[in-house]
XYZ file of C-alpha atoms in Angstrom:
675
model
C 7.403 -26.648 -29.554
C 8.622 -25.321 -26.207
C 12.352 -25.861 -26.007
C 13.840 -28.263 -23.579
C 15.172 -25.822 -21.147
C 11.519 -25.152 -20.159
C 10.861 -28.800 -19.173
C 14.146 -29.792 -17.978
C 13.959 -27.285 -15.332
C 10.618 -28.310 -14.010
C 9.753 -31.367 -12.117
C 6.981 -33.746 -13.307
C 3.963 -32.102 -11.545
C 5.389 -28.757 -12.607
C 5.639 -29.845 -16.445
C 2.250 -31.194 -16.178
C 0.857 -27.649 -14.798
C 2.675 -25.983 -17.785
C 1.604 -28.136 -20.740
C -2.183 -28.618 -19.633
C -3.775 -25.794 -21.628
C -7.231 -26.892 -22.310
C -9.976 -25.927 -19.845
C -10.031 -24.955 -16.015
C -6.942 -25.753 -13.953
C -6.340 -25.463 -10.230
C -2.868 -25.753 -9.070
C -2.564 -26.585 -5.481
C 0.975 -25.036 -4.837
C 2.467 -25.711 -1.496
C 4.817 -23.425 0.262
C 7.964 -23.170 -1.629
C 6.994 -25.378 -4.460
C 7.824 -22.997 -7.287
C 4.334 -21.680 -8.288
C 5.717 -18.407 -9.878
C 8.067 -20.508 -11.912
C 5.260 -22.568 -13.161
C 2.861 -19.329 -13.803
C 5.667 -17.599 -15.795
C 6.596 -20.826 -17.541
C 3.084 -21.524 -18.508
C 2.680 -17.957 -19.923
C 5.884 -18.205 -21.841
C 4.592 -21.659 -23.279
C 1.342 -20.302 -24.527
C 3.074 -17.441 -26.241
C 5.992 -19.590 -27.779
C 3.639 -22.403 -28.912
C 1.369 -19.839 -30.594
C -1.688 -20.550 -28.575
C -2.373 -16.897 -28.067
C -0.734 -13.413 -28.540
C 0.504 -11.584 -25.398
C -2.467 -9.257 -25.429
C -4.860 -12.227 -25.289
C -3.396 -13.380 -21.851
C -4.809 -12.047 -18.768
C -2.591 -12.654 -15.828
C -3.684 -11.387 -12.318
C -1.743 -10.727 -9.096
C -2.418 -9.185 -5.844
C 0.609 -6.704 -5.827
C 2.415 -4.746 -8.228
C 5.687 -6.271 -7.117
C 4.559 -9.525 -8.087
C 3.336 -8.431 -11.430
C 6.841 -6.963 -12.244
C 8.758 -10.160 -11.141
C 6.317 -12.196 -13.354
C 6.959 -9.801 -16.405
C 10.904 -9.943 -15.836
C 10.692 -13.773 -15.539
C 8.642 -14.384 -18.654
C 10.819 -11.975 -20.504
C 13.877 -14.068 -19.332
C 12.269 -17.277 -20.652
C 11.187 -15.900 -23.941
C 14.730 -14.198 -24.599
C 14.708 -12.750 -28.099
C 10.998 -13.484 -28.505
C 10.366 -11.411 -25.179
C 7.214 -9.318 -25.368
C 5.361 -6.975 -22.969
C 2.132 -8.389 -21.281
C -0.374 -5.545 -21.438
C -2.812 -7.411 -19.383
C -0.607 -8.302 -16.543
C -1.488 -6.666 -13.287
C -3.454 -6.617 -10.081
C -7.211 -6.914 -9.824
C -7.538 -3.212 -9.142
C -5.220 -2.064 -12.005
C -6.685 -4.260 -14.538
C -10.411 -3.214 -13.417
C -9.265 0.522 -13.682
C -7.967 -0.291 -17.266
C -11.350 -1.687 -18.286
C -13.392 0.834 -16.177
C -11.956 3.884 -18.053
C -12.955 2.610 -21.350
C -16.620 2.152 -20.123
C -16.905 4.641 -17.296
C -20.025 6.166 -18.622
C -21.901 2.862 -18.023
C -21.756 3.509 -14.274
C -22.050 7.351 -14.191
C -18.325 8.297 -14.298
C -16.360 10.110 -16.937
C -13.077 8.332 -18.075
C -10.731 10.605 -16.173
C -12.323 9.767 -12.629
C -10.114 10.117 -9.602
C -9.124 6.866 -7.654
C -9.371 8.021 -3.973
C -7.150 6.463 -1.368
C -8.154 5.380 2.255
C -7.285 8.803 3.802
C -9.565 10.469 1.348
C -12.210 8.000 1.948
C -12.043 8.716 5.731
C -12.406 12.450 5.156
C -15.432 12.004 3.090
C -17.016 9.872 5.385
C -16.275 12.134 8.120
C -17.809 14.934 6.173
C -21.051 12.998 5.437
C -21.209 12.114 9.341
C -20.962 15.721 10.223
C -23.837 16.434 7.669
C -26.014 13.557 9.047
C -25.252 14.668 12.714
C -23.322 11.165 13.625
C -20.956 11.662 16.437
C -17.571 10.486 14.828
C -16.017 10.169 18.341
C -18.426 7.229 19.152
C -18.336 5.850 15.702
C -14.931 5.641 13.637
C -15.296 6.658 10.112
C -12.662 3.790 9.434
C -15.050 1.259 10.921
C -17.690 2.563 8.921
C -15.679 2.235 5.724
C -14.801 -1.200 6.897
C -18.390 -2.134 6.725
C -18.858 -0.590 3.382
C -15.933 -2.443 2.034
C -17.268 -5.642 3.373
C -20.634 -4.904 1.399
C -18.712 -4.097 -1.724
C -16.470 -7.121 -1.511
C -19.747 -9.174 -1.353
C -20.957 -7.327 -4.609
C -23.666 -5.151 -2.834
C -24.340 -1.458 -3.731
C -26.604 0.373 -1.320
C -29.819 -0.798 -2.622
C -28.496 -4.562 -2.573
C -27.823 -4.627 1.176
C -30.385 -6.559 3.009
C -30.156 -5.954 6.727
C -31.321 -8.240 9.670
C -33.617 -6.696 12.359
C -30.740 -6.936 14.843
C -28.276 -4.798 12.712
C -29.602 -1.510 13.996
C -26.259 0.121 13.779
C -25.752 -0.991 10.145
C -28.999 0.834 9.342
C -27.187 4.320 9.872
C -24.169 3.072 8.053
C -26.443 2.017 5.150
C -27.693 5.514 4.770
C -24.176 6.918 4.914
C -23.203 4.307 2.213
C -25.838 5.569 -0.079
C -24.799 9.230 0.388
C -21.214 8.257 -0.049
C -21.693 6.309 -3.214
C -23.654 9.292 -4.663
C -20.709 11.805 -3.444
C -18.211 9.664 -5.334
C -20.334 9.868 -8.646
C -20.735 13.687 -8.044
C -16.873 13.886 -7.562
C -16.232 11.843 -10.456
C -14.190 9.430 -8.204
C -13.862 5.847 -7.353
C -12.495 4.001 -4.307
C -10.574 0.961 -4.780
C -13.472 -1.538 -4.128
C -15.494 0.424 -6.773
C -13.059 -0.530 -9.499
C -13.882 -4.185 -9.263
C -17.574 -3.691 -8.243
C -18.240 -1.311 -10.986
C -16.527 -3.629 -13.658
C -18.532 -6.534 -12.455
C -21.793 -4.380 -12.748
C -20.878 -3.304 -16.316
C -20.361 -7.189 -17.347
C -23.606 -8.071 -15.875
C -25.804 -5.393 -17.285
C -23.982 -5.020 -20.827
C -23.651 -8.472 -22.404
C -21.720 -7.141 -25.387
C -18.873 -5.776 -23.214
C -18.663 -8.773 -21.176
C -18.482 -10.873 -24.460
C -15.803 -8.593 -25.759
C -13.379 -9.262 -22.978
C -14.216 -13.003 -22.362
C -13.663 -13.672 -26.104
C -10.412 -11.415 -25.892
C -8.739 -13.233 -23.261
C -7.895 -16.894 -24.445
C -6.131 -17.628 -21.354
C -6.501 -16.343 -17.679
C -3.880 -17.011 -15.040
C -4.556 -16.010 -11.346
C -1.961 -16.103 -8.662
C -2.761 -16.415 -4.888
C -6.334 -17.468 -5.666
C -6.715 -18.387 -1.926
C -6.789 -14.673 -1.289
C -9.913 -13.821 -3.550
C -13.066 -12.465 -2.294
C -16.516 -12.944 -3.596
C -16.657 -9.924 -6.083
C -13.260 -10.956 -7.505
C -14.444 -14.541 -8.211
C -17.555 -13.083 -10.066
C -15.116 -10.869 -11.846
C -13.058 -13.969 -12.909
C -16.301 -16.038 -13.844
C -17.470 -13.326 -16.370
C -13.964 -12.771 -17.853
C -13.638 -16.665 -18.510
C -17.020 -17.336 -19.557
C -16.236 -17.965 -23.276
C -12.975 -19.825 -23.425
C -12.876 -21.268 -19.919
C -9.180 -21.570 -20.045
C -8.623 -20.311 -16.668
C -5.830 -21.442 -14.479
C -5.648 -20.558 -10.805
C -2.608 -21.010 -8.537
C -2.660 -20.985 -4.580
C -2.424 -22.677 -1.485
C -5.567 -23.216 0.712
C -3.396 -23.843 3.778
C -2.109 -20.305 3.296
C -5.352 -18.580 3.086
C -5.052 -16.131 6.135
C -6.888 -12.950 5.046
C -10.672 -13.516 5.778
C -10.439 -10.147 7.793
C -9.699 -8.603 4.331
C -12.680 -10.261 2.709
C -10.946 -13.410 1.357
C -13.169 -16.490 1.072
C -11.342 -19.790 1.124
C -14.627 -21.169 -0.342
C -13.620 -19.878 -3.724
C -10.489 -22.235 -3.576
C -12.279 -25.290 -2.171
C -15.133 -25.062 -4.379
C -13.332 -24.359 -7.642
C -14.131 -27.500 -9.492
C -17.831 -26.745 -8.562
C -17.700 -23.299 -9.976
C -15.779 -24.642 -13.171
C -16.950 -27.723 -14.742
C -14.239 -30.447 -15.775
C -11.651 -28.830 -13.789
C -8.170 -30.462 -13.495
C -6.481 -30.226 -10.177
C -2.639 -30.613 -10.032
C -0.776 -30.607 -6.667
C 2.658 -29.176 -6.309
C 4.242 -31.090 -3.459
C 7.832 -30.772 -3.903
C 9.389 -28.072 -1.640
C 12.454 -26.201 -2.672
C 12.732 -24.004 0.521
C 12.684 -25.770 3.570
C 14.295 -28.924 5.303
C 12.272 -31.989 5.883
C 12.065 -31.499 9.427
C 10.463 -28.242 8.956
C 8.036 -29.604 6.598
C 7.073 -32.487 8.744
C 6.198 -30.210 11.701
C 4.236 -27.723 9.289
C 2.313 -30.734 7.561
C 1.406 -32.434 10.883
C 0.054 -29.262 12.434
C -2.055 -28.363 9.223
C -3.439 -31.779 8.892
C -5.762 -30.756 11.982
C -7.672 -28.660 9.643
C -10.837 -30.032 8.224
C -11.471 -27.512 5.347
C -8.638 -28.121 2.954
C -7.894 -29.773 -0.291
C -4.959 -31.580 0.972
C -1.304 -32.325 0.167
C 1.843 -33.620 1.566
C 5.024 -31.617 1.266
C 8.450 -33.324 0.660
C 11.733 -32.279 -0.402
C 14.969 -33.915 -1.484
C 17.124 -31.737 0.927
C 18.466 -33.078 4.020
C 16.292 -33.573 7.201
C 18.103 -30.624 8.844
C 17.883 -29.460 12.422
C 15.019 -30.220 14.483
C 12.380 -27.565 15.187
C 13.122 -26.119 18.637
C 10.267 -25.634 21.153
C 11.226 -23.403 23.970
C 9.396 -22.516 27.013
C 10.207 -19.356 29.118
C 9.205 -18.078 32.509
C 8.478 -14.506 31.033
C 8.350 -12.528 27.788
C 11.456 -10.826 28.782
C 13.295 -14.065 29.021
C 11.951 -15.130 25.759
C 13.286 -11.906 24.025
C 16.654 -12.106 25.847
C 17.023 -15.905 24.649
C 15.932 -15.016 21.099
C 18.299 -11.931 20.801
C 21.259 -13.857 22.576
C 20.942 -16.795 19.868
C 20.516 -14.123 17.139
C 23.973 -12.801 18.277
C 25.558 -16.263 18.222
C 24.109 -16.576 14.654
C 25.758 -13.295 13.692
C 28.920 -14.527 15.030
C 28.963 -17.455 12.969
C 28.688 -15.128 9.831
C 24.903 -15.654 9.334
C 23.357 -12.605 7.539
C 20.878 -10.679 9.764
C 18.664 -10.013 6.691
C 18.210 -13.875 6.889
C 16.668 -13.800 10.290
C 13.087 -13.214 11.141
C 10.928 -12.753 14.158
C 7.446 -13.439 13.283
C 4.705 -12.468 15.872
C 0.967 -12.846 16.028
C 0.067 -9.108 17.209
C 2.198 -6.155 16.476
C 2.271 -5.193 20.192
C 4.576 -8.142 20.624
C 7.516 -6.568 18.912
C 8.172 -4.003 21.702
C 9.934 -6.479 24.124
C 12.119 -7.679 21.029
C 12.885 -4.052 19.980
C 13.934 -3.033 23.290
C 16.323 -5.980 23.732
C 17.767 -5.623 20.284
C 18.427 -1.979 20.773
C 20.065 -2.817 24.207
C 22.418 -5.381 22.683
C 23.150 -3.320 19.578
C 21.574 -5.634 16.732
C 20.108 -3.603 14.111
C 16.683 -4.335 13.037
C 13.593 -3.279 10.662
C 9.980 -3.569 11.246
C 8.266 -4.762 7.951
C 5.114 -2.897 7.408
C 6.065 0.617 8.065
C 4.590 3.767 6.494
C 4.342 3.168 2.769
C 6.059 5.966 0.641
C 2.949 7.348 -1.051
C 1.096 7.464 2.447
C 3.643 10.000 3.956
C 2.213 13.427 4.713
C 4.442 15.466 2.384
C 3.806 13.037 -0.571
C 0.116 13.042 -0.059
C 0.215 16.888 -0.048
C 2.132 16.930 -3.457
C -0.257 14.223 -4.855
C -3.216 16.408 -3.751
C -1.788 19.470 -5.456
C -1.332 17.323 -8.755
C -4.891 15.972 -8.507
C -6.446 19.551 -8.079
C -4.482 20.671 -11.090
C -5.724 17.436 -13.055
C -9.391 17.482 -12.012
C -11.071 20.779 -10.801
C -13.882 18.706 -9.002
C -11.543 16.904 -6.679
C -12.905 18.480 -3.632
C -10.926 16.034 -1.262
C -7.534 17.163 -2.623
C -8.490 20.899 -2.678
C -9.598 20.483 1.200
C -6.313 18.874 1.830
C -4.169 21.674 0.156
C -6.372 24.728 0.667
C -4.221 25.895 3.647
C -1.012 23.934 3.220
C 1.273 26.016 3.596
C -0.826 28.391 5.965
C -2.807 30.904 4.052
C -5.099 32.289 6.873
C -7.859 30.037 5.828
C -9.318 28.265 8.972
C -11.704 25.661 9.609
C -14.766 28.253 9.753
C -13.910 29.396 6.254
C -13.569 25.868 5.052
C -16.937 24.978 6.478
C -18.682 28.041 4.867
C -17.093 26.894 1.406
C -18.371 23.352 2.013
C -21.845 24.445 2.974
C -22.090 26.779 -0.052
C -20.780 24.197 -2.270
C -23.272 21.697 -1.125
C -26.292 24.008 -1.305
C -25.323 25.141 -4.967
C -24.099 21.830 -6.042
C -20.467 23.545 -6.854
C -17.226 21.934 -6.316
C -15.134 23.534 -3.490
C -12.990 25.543 -5.723
C -15.788 27.047 -7.738
C -17.609 27.712 -4.587
C -14.493 29.602 -3.230
C -14.636 31.735 -6.338
C -18.359 32.648 -5.885
C -18.028 33.485 -2.351
C -15.145 35.764 -3.138
C -17.156 37.318 -5.859
C -20.134 37.812 -3.504
C -17.573 39.344 -0.942
C -18.517 36.725 1.609
C -14.957 36.172 2.706
C -12.864 38.122 5.180
C -10.274 40.257 3.751
C -7.135 38.471 5.234
C -8.681 35.107 4.346
C -9.794 36.495 0.873
C -6.023 36.997 -0.088
C -4.944 33.529 0.865
C -7.962 32.016 -0.900
C -7.448 33.942 -4.032
C -3.656 32.971 -4.023
C -4.317 29.287 -4.244
C -7.116 29.632 -6.743
C -4.883 31.746 -8.981
C -2.038 29.327 -8.624
C -4.203 26.299 -9.670
C -5.448 28.108 -12.840
C -1.932 29.212 -13.666
C -0.707 25.443 -13.142
C -3.567 24.103 -15.436
C -2.590 26.577 -18.068
C 1.091 25.803 -17.686
C 0.114 22.047 -17.998
C -1.827 22.829 -21.224
C 1.087 24.375 -22.658
C 2.636 20.839 -22.575
C 5.037 21.301 -19.782
C 6.158 18.088 -18.270
C 4.572 16.524 -15.087
C 7.902 16.775 -13.333
C 8.346 20.449 -14.098
C 4.990 21.146 -13.053
C 5.448 19.745 -9.644
C 8.774 21.620 -9.180
C 6.638 24.837 -10.109
C 3.962 23.686 -7.335
C 6.527 23.380 -4.927
C 8.384 26.597 -5.392
C 5.366 28.921 -6.113
C 3.086 27.453 -3.459
C 5.742 28.188 -0.749
C 5.769 24.576 0.063
C 9.621 24.051 -0.475
C 10.199 27.067 1.650
C 7.876 25.937 4.455
C 10.058 22.793 4.928
C 13.399 24.640 4.593
C 12.399 27.226 7.163
C 11.934 24.438 9.756
C 15.451 23.283 10.181
C 15.055 19.899 11.679
C 15.815 16.388 10.665
C 12.185 15.517 10.053
C 11.762 18.283 7.555
C 15.013 17.400 5.818
C 13.793 13.749 5.255
C 10.410 15.334 3.900
C 12.502 17.354 1.392
C 14.380 14.057 0.576
C 11.319 12.194 0.170
C 10.025 14.870 -2.251
C 13.209 14.603 -4.328
C 12.599 10.930 -4.506
C 8.964 11.527 -5.653
C 10.220 13.718 -8.429
C 12.518 10.796 -9.679
C 9.697 8.295 -9.468
C 7.653 10.561 -11.754
C 10.413 10.262 -14.430
C 9.217 6.763 -15.062
C 5.816 7.953 -16.321
C 4.863 9.626 -19.595
C 2.255 11.907 -18.306
C 0.412 13.292 -15.254
C -2.579 10.819 -15.628
C -0.559 7.827 -15.821
C 1.538 8.881 -12.845
C -1.514 9.558 -10.511
C -3.027 6.342 -11.535
C 0.044 4.697 -10.375
C 0.110 6.466 -7.254
C -3.462 5.382 -6.679
C -2.778 1.795 -7.186
C 0.806 1.701 -5.649
C 1.217 -0.969 -2.983
C 5.023 -1.323 -2.512
C 6.701 -0.524 0.762
C 9.424 1.916 0.879
C 12.081 0.302 3.029
C 15.834 0.784 3.591
C 17.402 -2.337 2.605
C 20.907 -0.862 2.561
C 22.418 -2.494 5.793
C 21.775 -5.939 7.360
C 18.947 -5.945 9.702
C 16.857 -8.507 11.701
C 13.418 -8.546 10.350
C 10.497 -7.939 12.707
C 6.962 -8.456 11.377
C 3.549 -9.929 11.939
C 2.760 -13.279 10.696
C 0.336 -11.828 8.062
C 3.115 -9.720 6.760
C 5.507 -12.662 6.431
C 3.298 -14.366 3.630
C 5.376 -14.668 0.524
C 8.833 -14.143 2.358
C 11.499 -16.609 3.314
C 14.404 -16.509 5.694
C 17.232 -18.932 6.813
C 16.348 -18.540 10.394
C 12.840 -17.957 11.647
C 11.599 -17.210 15.347
C 8.066 -17.740 16.297
C 7.532 -16.418 19.700
C 4.336 -16.024 21.696
C 2.688 -19.325 21.150
C 0.328 -18.970 23.954
C -3.426 -19.821 24.195
C -5.493 -16.732 23.956
C -2.666 -14.932 21.984
C -2.141 -17.544 19.228
C -4.694 -18.788 18.339
C -6.065 -15.387 19.039
C -8.957 -15.496 21.250
C -10.790 -12.758 19.346
C -10.437 -14.783 16.140
C -12.084 -17.913 17.728
C -14.836 -15.932 19.530
C -16.043 -14.109 16.380
C -15.624 -17.055 13.659
C -15.566 -20.265 16.066
C -14.171 -23.222 14.185
C -13.451 -21.273 11.084
C -11.383 -18.718 13.009
C -9.450 -21.559 14.606
C -8.440 -23.131 11.316
C -7.409 -19.724 9.910
C -5.157 -19.426 12.952
C -3.882 -22.681 12.411
C -3.004 -21.673 8.627
C -1.187 -18.763 9.891
C 0.843 -20.983 12.158
C 1.669 -23.122 9.112
C 2.560 -19.966 7.012
C 5.046 -18.860 9.818
C 6.773 -22.237 10.074
C 7.122 -22.552 6.294
C 8.897 -19.119 6.077
C 11.972 -20.924 7.445
C 14.491 -22.631 5.059
C 16.965 -24.043 7.606
C 16.071 -23.333 11.202
C 12.735 -22.862 12.841
C 12.275 -21.816 16.606
C 9.043 -21.808 18.236
C 8.549 -20.536 21.748
C 6.018 -19.375 24.352
C 6.073 -17.619 27.902
C 4.501 -18.630 31.087
C 3.664 -15.016 32.094
C 2.726 -12.140 30.078
C 1.858 -8.528 30.553
C -1.136 -8.164 28.385
C -3.515 -5.317 28.049
C -2.549 -3.749 31.544
C -2.419 -7.071 33.486
C -0.001 -9.836 34.265
C -1.493 -13.069 33.134
C -0.697 -16.735 33.664
C -0.275 -18.207 30.091
C -0.473 -21.641 28.887
C 0.990 -23.255 25.725
C -1.026 -22.917 22.617
C -3.067 -25.787 21.670
C -1.035 -25.668 18.491
C 2.002 -26.879 20.604
C 0.087 -30.040 21.342
C -0.520 -30.654 17.773
C 3.253 -30.514 16.822
C 4.785 -33.818 16.378
C 7.246 -34.794 19.010
C 9.654 -36.886 16.873
C 10.691 -33.761 14.873
C 11.031 -31.353 17.948
C 13.781 -30.582 20.297
C 12.309 -29.287 23.515
C 13.653 -27.121 26.214
C 12.378 -25.633 29.531
C 14.318 -22.394 30.180
C 13.606 -21.486 33.673
C 13.833 -24.593 35.907
C 17.474 -24.175 36.754
C 16.941 -20.310 37.650
C 16.636 -19.017 41.278
C 13.304 -17.712 42.232
C 14.843 -14.174 42.901
C 15.930 -13.873 39.287
C 12.197 -13.512 38.070
C 11.530 -9.866 37.478
C 8.004 -8.328 37.486
C 6.401 -4.778 37.763
C 6.136 -4.180 41.508
C 3.680 -1.355 41.017
C 0.961 -3.851 39.609
C -1.774 -4.776 42.369
C -2.078 -8.618 42.509
C -4.890 -8.655 44.894
C -6.788 -10.807 42.564
C -5.196 -13.360 40.208
C -5.627 -12.533 36.471
C -5.935 -15.611 34.216
C -5.629 -16.033 30.367
C -8.475 -17.583 28.434
C -6.019 -20.496 27.839
C -5.803 -20.885 31.507
C -9.393 -20.970 31.899
C -9.743 -23.479 29.172
C -7.207 -25.839 30.854
C -9.214 -25.570 34.095
C -12.488 -26.633 32.325
C -10.441 -29.573 30.963
C -9.459 -30.798 34.431
C -13.040 -30.680 35.610
């Protein structure tokens, strides 16, 4: 039986969620209710009570960081009995693992390449050129978004049914067909394919589906409210035999419909899985009661929710402040002024966050923070593996690993400069296409046929010879770390960076050194490349204390002692576009986003709005968000921050033409209400 520590550290509902092991279970976990603790305790309990071995447990998260944290916590609970969880990972990493074993079922080889978003965009761009589609008018990223939407719904090209009005999508569908075939030809998969292909295998091959559904005696899913249709189908297949699926999440924090997430999966869980038990975790360990009261009363205005009421044993705490400002500048000045006061009272800047609805809102705060000398970081910057120099290194390694990787070959063919211009690359591409060759083989053939200019021929020969040499070196069993060092030296890449004596290139060299350090954690080149493809973690400098600036979307899963929520103005929050595109569903998601923002705060939450905002090139009169009207007065401390100011203190851009008044969507809505 589970030792007493397991249960004594859990409240009654958490205990119930850990001990209920038979049949489908939906855990409705409110913000700060200890869902990770419950999940890890549940895994440990399954293992310790001998219900299943560690390799019979499938645990799915949305990020690698969450997976690592879960593994650490489980090991800590099991102590001497600690064991690895081979099937703990993200939807994508787990699917990649399954797909590599059965790749031939979807026309791939087991060593297929997982391409990232940049490679996808370049592939789409090339297809558009071949189909005479002007990419200046239609963005490849937009095309990819449509394709990704189809894949999230489980549609291959032949499954897509278009409506008569969807004339633009007809062109996209043709591109989708070519794109999918090209991926197969390149022995590649994009991220969405990892799950799509796996589900296809499960549906077409009952023996494979049965193999895995029998294997996993217990399935646990974190952040279930963020799953899309194809992920839901994936889970149904894997849980079909044992039906011991436990999904944890919070429907009130479902804010990613723009990424394909379907709240319906959560709301209809008991319809999809018969005899479902639902357990609500309502005790909050993060926030004060006043913060919880404000958040709960706001989210009660949503109709599509399972329903719960958060409470805490903590003190009531400070009232949530609601501030009105004359302008966004005044709002930023006041926020930064109070941050400075918190700083003087020995509050850590790391525990302060400014959460905005749209990323453009950060500018005003950045300028003010810089002016008063308060350090800050923007959460959601460029990821480590998305930096240009890192992508170059990875492209070299992918070319060595797989000769058919045209996208990687195209990236490094002239980096560093080898006198290989766009015209030559186009010639190689057309020859490759016409003869069904990879770009590298096509390059060799064109050299043999003497179709390449002498100067260009030297550069092209050099990269081909180097790639062949490095493959030979790899076969001699040199380490993947040594391999990259050789690539950097022999290609001239390191020298290229060293020759340009500026800070940016110094940083690039340091990034490459860090890449070499990262590679030490992997046994071989293949495992490292797979990790790179699936990596989702941000590379951030957490050395010094800084105020955190981020969007509300980026704040999910985080917590801070002090949280600022500026810009609660109609048209901005809720965002007009969201309401126009999705109607009531869009409004409810915006309200969930507000709920997420408020519940990030542990001790202090400050909501504010401005009556005047410079937006999309115009000054607009703003009106407080409708969400402000939904906040409970008894838990608020309201203040008007411009009544006592002189008229001449108000600053505005004198260059703007005010011949015609510009009114916000919120102002217009308010006028309609008056009529």
